[in-house]
Amino acid sequence: MTSNVLLRCRGLSAAVEDKQILHDIDLQVPQGEVHVLMGPNGAGKSTLGHVLMGNPAYEVIGGDIEFDGADITELTPDKRSQAGLFLSFQAPVEIPGVPLRSFLRAMMEGRGEKMKNKEFRKKTQALAETLDMDPAYLDRELGVGFSGGEKKKVEMLQLLLLQPKLAILDETDSGLDVDALSVVSRGMELYREQCDGTLLIITHNTRILEHLNVDRVHVMVSGHMVAEGTAELIDEIDAQGFERYEASISPSEGAHSGRPDTK
Ligand code: ADP
Ligand code: MG
């Protein structure tokens, strides 16, 4: 294999409130690829996103996470973000009194990027326009009264400003409307085009994947990775659901047997 692995989890197990959620997860995402993580509700997909980001509510109880050649298992979320990891948030913050533009600026400075005010205005303005976002939004209070689609625009604006090496987009439970879906879809496309970004997309809404070339699909059930395959797996799961994978995991979650190989 010649590809350069950007993210690699080996035997990753994690717990929340002393309950094990993730079991022995192996995952590799090479630089520049688009990967999709699918699985039924409660499978542990969002948990994996949080664990990769270093959310302190989740405890790693086994295995490790390597990112861009370094072991990040013990790093704080801040350090992971500086290393180039990005996780979309399902419930964006509301901060009354803080204009969106100031928030974005603070975010960039937190990443150690200094930019002249004028330059920053120009850049955010241009990005807002490519996302079909009224630049007047940049002067509005963060998150206050934003619609679902507008919140997604803010999220995609953050993504395109930060230009992370890996973006983990968790869209599973956010109940995206058509408007928000197209925003996410456009944002992902721009991220690919402008930043040669690497994506790990957690989604049920496989329509948002239509404009992307998906390299690899991973299937998680009951905290186990149960299958991996090409983009064809998406259509198969859309048609048949997860039943055949669920059958391979015992309800006690003990067994590692039955790992359907769907290459
Ligand atoms: P998915 O994103 O695949 O729907 P989640 O990762 O959200 O699944 O949840 C997996 C399991 O972990 C569920 O049983 C859920 O209740 C539990 N879980 C996740 N996060 C927490 C948390 N912060 N506190 C308690 N339980 C949690
Ligand atoms: Mg989820």
Coordinates of C-alpha atoms in Angstrom, one line a residue, residues 10-234:
R10 CA -5.7 0.1 16.8
G11 CA -7.8 -2.0 19.2
L12 CA -9.5 1.1 20.4
S13 CA -11.9 0.5 23.3
A14 CA -13.7 3.2 25.2
A15 CA -16.2 3.7 28.0
V16 CA -18.5 6.3 29.2
E17 CA -19.7 6.4 32.8
D18 CA -17.9 3.0 33.3
K19 CA -19.9 1.4 30.5
Q20 CA -17.9 0.1 27.6
I21 CA -19.2 1.4 24.3
L22 CA -16.4 0.9 21.8
H23 CA -14.9 -2.6 21.5
D24 CA -11.5 -3.1 19.9
I25 CA -12.0 -0.7 17.0
D26 CA -9.5 -0.8 14.1
L27 CA -9.8 2.0 11.6
Q28 CA -7.5 3.5 9.0
V29 CA -8.2 6.6 7.0
P30 CA -5.5 7.5 4.4
Q31 CA -4.8 11.1 3.6
G32 CA -7.0 12.6 0.9
E33 CA -9.7 9.9 1.1
V34 CA -13.4 10.1 1.9
H35 CA -14.6 7.5 4.4
V36 CA -18.1 7.0 5.7
L37 CA -19.1 5.5 9.0
M38 CA -22.6 3.9 9.1
G39 CA -24.5 2.0 11.7
P40 CA -27.8 1.8 13.5
N41 CA -28.8 4.3 16.2
G42 CA -26.8 3.7 19.4
A43 CA -24.0 1.8 17.6
G44 CA -21.4 4.1 19.0
K45 CA -20.6 6.2 16.0
S46 CA -20.8 9.6 17.7
T47 CA -18.9 8.1 20.6
L48 CA -16.1 7.3 18.2
G49 CA -16.1 10.9 17.0
H50 CA -15.9 12.1 20.6
V51 CA -13.1 9.7 21.5
L52 CA -11.1 10.7 18.4
M53 CA -11.4 14.3 19.5
G54 CA -10.5 13.6 23.1
N55 CA -13.7 14.5 24.8
P56 CA -13.0 14.0 28.5
A57 CA -16.4 12.4 29.1
Y58 CA -15.1 9.3 27.2
E59 CA -12.4 7.1 28.6
V60 CA -10.1 5.2 26.4
I61 CA -9.7 1.8 28.1
G62 CA -7.6 0.1 25.4
G63 CA -5.8 0.6 22.1
D64 CA -4.4 3.8 20.6
I65 CA -5.0 6.6 18.1
E66 CA -2.4 7.7 15.7
F67 CA -2.8 10.9 13.7
D68 CA -0.5 12.2 11.2
G69 CA 2.3 10.0 12.4
A70 CA 2.0 10.8 16.1
D71 CA 0.2 9.0 19.0
I72 CA -2.5 11.4 20.1
T73 CA -4.3 9.1 22.5
E74 CA -3.4 11.2 25.5
L75 CA -3.7 14.7 23.9
T76 CA -6.3 17.2 25.0
P77 CA -8.9 18.3 22.4
D78 CA -7.1 21.6 22.0
K79 CA -3.9 19.9 21.0
R80 CA -5.8 17.5 18.6
S81 CA -7.4 20.5 17.0
Q82 CA -4.0 22.1 16.6
A83 CA -2.7 18.9 15.1
G84 CA -5.4 19.2 12.4
L85 CA -8.5 17.3 13.7
F86 CA -12.0 18.8 13.4
L87 CA -15.3 17.4 14.6
S88 CA -18.5 19.0 13.6
F89 CA -20.9 19.7 16.5
Q90 CA -24.5 18.6 16.3
A91 CA -25.7 21.4 18.6
P92 CA -23.8 24.5 17.8
V93 CA -23.3 27.0 20.6
E94 CA -25.3 30.2 21.1
I95 CA -23.3 33.0 22.6
P96 CA -25.4 36.2 22.9
G97 CA -23.4 39.4 22.5
V98 CA -20.6 37.8 20.5
P99 CA -20.7 38.4 16.8
L100 CA -20.0 35.4 14.6
R101 CA -17.0 37.1 13.0
S102 CA -15.3 37.7 16.4
F103 CA -15.9 34.1 17.4
L104 CA -14.3 32.9 14.1
R105 CA -11.4 35.2 14.7
A106 CA -10.8 33.9 18.2
M107 CA -11.0 30.4 16.9
M108 CA -8.3 31.1 14.3
E109 CA -6.1 32.8 16.9
G110 CA -6.6 29.9 19.2
R111 CA -5.0 27.9 16.4
G112 CA -2.1 30.2 16.4
E113 CA -3.0 32.0 13.2
K114 CA -2.6 35.7 13.2
M115 CA -4.3 37.6 10.4
K116 CA -4.8 41.3 9.9
N117 CA -8.3 42.4 10.5
K118 CA -8.8 43.6 7.0
E119 CA -7.5 40.4 5.5
F120 CA -9.7 38.3 7.9
R121 CA -12.8 40.3 6.9
K122 CA -12.0 39.7 3.2
K123 CA -11.5 36.0 3.7
T124 CA -14.6 35.4 5.8
Q125 CA -16.7 37.5 3.4
A126 CA -15.5 35.5 0.4
L127 CA -16.1 32.2 2.1
A128 CA -19.6 33.3 3.2
E129 CA -20.4 34.1 -0.4
T130 CA -19.2 30.7 -1.7
L131 CA -21.5 29.1 0.8
D132 CA -24.4 31.3 -0.3
M133 CA -24.4 32.9 3.1
D134 CA -25.5 36.5 3.5
P135 CA -22.3 38.2 4.8
A136 CA -24.5 40.2 7.2
Y137 CA -24.6 37.0 9.2
L138 CA -21.0 37.6 10.2
D139 CA -22.1 40.5 12.3
R140 CA -25.0 38.7 14.0
E141 CA -24.7 37.2 17.4
L142 CA -23.4 33.7 17.4
G143 CA -26.0 31.1 16.9
V144 CA -28.8 33.3 18.2
G145 CA -31.9 32.7 16.2
F146 CA -30.1 30.8 13.5
S147 CA -32.1 28.3 11.5
G148 CA -30.8 24.7 11.0
G149 CA -29.4 25.6 7.6
E150 CA -27.7 28.7 8.9
K151 CA -26.1 26.8 11.7
K152 CA -24.7 24.4 9.2
K153 CA -23.4 27.3 7.1
V154 CA -21.5 28.5 10.2
E155 CA -20.1 25.0 10.7
M156 CA -18.9 24.8 7.1
L157 CA -17.4 28.3 7.3
Q158 CA -15.4 27.1 10.3
L159 CA -14.3 24.0 8.4
L160 CA -13.1 26.1 5.4
L161 CA -11.4 28.6 7.6
L162 CA -9.6 26.1 9.8
Q163 CA -8.7 23.8 6.9
P164 CA -8.1 20.8 9.2
K165 CA -6.2 17.7 7.9
L166 CA -9.2 15.5 8.9
A167 CA -12.8 16.6 9.3
I168 CA -15.1 14.2 11.1
L169 CA -18.7 15.3 10.3
D170 CA -21.3 13.7 12.5
E171 CA -24.6 14.4 10.9
T172 CA -26.5 11.4 12.3
D173 CA -29.1 12.8 14.6
S174 CA -29.2 16.4 13.5
G175 CA -32.4 16.0 11.5
L176 CA -31.1 18.1 8.6
D177 CA -33.7 19.7 6.4
V178 CA -33.1 19.9 2.6
D179 CA -31.5 23.3 2.9
A180 CA -29.1 22.2 5.6
L181 CA -28.3 19.0 3.6
S182 CA -27.3 21.0 0.6
V183 CA -25.1 23.3 2.7
V184 CA -23.2 20.3 4.2
S185 CA -22.9 18.8 0.8
R186 CA -21.5 22.0 -0.7
G187 CA -19.2 22.6 2.3
M188 CA -17.7 19.1 1.9
E189 CA -17.1 19.6 -1.8
L190 CA -15.4 22.9 -1.2
Y191 CA -13.3 21.4 1.6
R192 CA -12.2 18.7 -0.8
E193 CA -11.4 21.1 -3.6
Q194 CA -9.8 23.9 -1.6
C195 CA -8.0 21.9 1.1
D196 CA -7.5 18.5 -0.4
G197 CA -9.3 17.5 2.8
T198 CA -9.7 14.1 4.3
L199 CA -13.2 13.2 5.5
L200 CA -14.8 10.8 7.9
I201 CA -18.5 11.3 7.6
I202 CA -21.0 9.8 10.0
T203 CA -24.4 9.8 8.4
H204 CA -27.7 8.3 7.8
N205 CA -28.4 10.8 5.1
T206 CA -26.6 9.1 2.3
R207 CA -27.9 11.8 -0.1
I208 CA -25.3 14.2 1.2
L209 CA -22.7 11.8 -0.2
E210 CA -24.0 12.1 -3.8
H211 CA -21.4 14.6 -4.9
L212 CA -18.5 13.0 -3.3
N213 CA -16.3 10.0 -4.3
V214 CA -16.5 7.8 -1.3
D215 CA -13.4 5.6 -1.0
R216 CA -14.4 3.4 1.9
V217 CA -17.4 2.6 4.1
H218 CA -17.2 1.3 7.6
V219 CA -20.0 -0.4 9.4
M220 CA -20.4 -0.2 13.2
V221 CA -22.9 -2.3 15.2
S222 CA -23.0 -2.4 19.1
G223 CA -19.6 -0.7 19.4
H224 CA -17.9 -3.2 17.0
M225 CA -16.6 -2.6 13.5
V226 CA -18.4 -5.4 11.7
A227 CA -17.7 -4.6 8.0
E228 CA -15.7 -2.5 5.6
G229 CA -16.2 -2.1 1.9
T230 CA -16.4 0.2 -1.1
A231 CA -19.1 2.8 -1.8
E232 CA -21.4 0.0 -3.1
L233 CA -22.0 -0.9 0.6
I234 CA -23.9 2.4 0.9

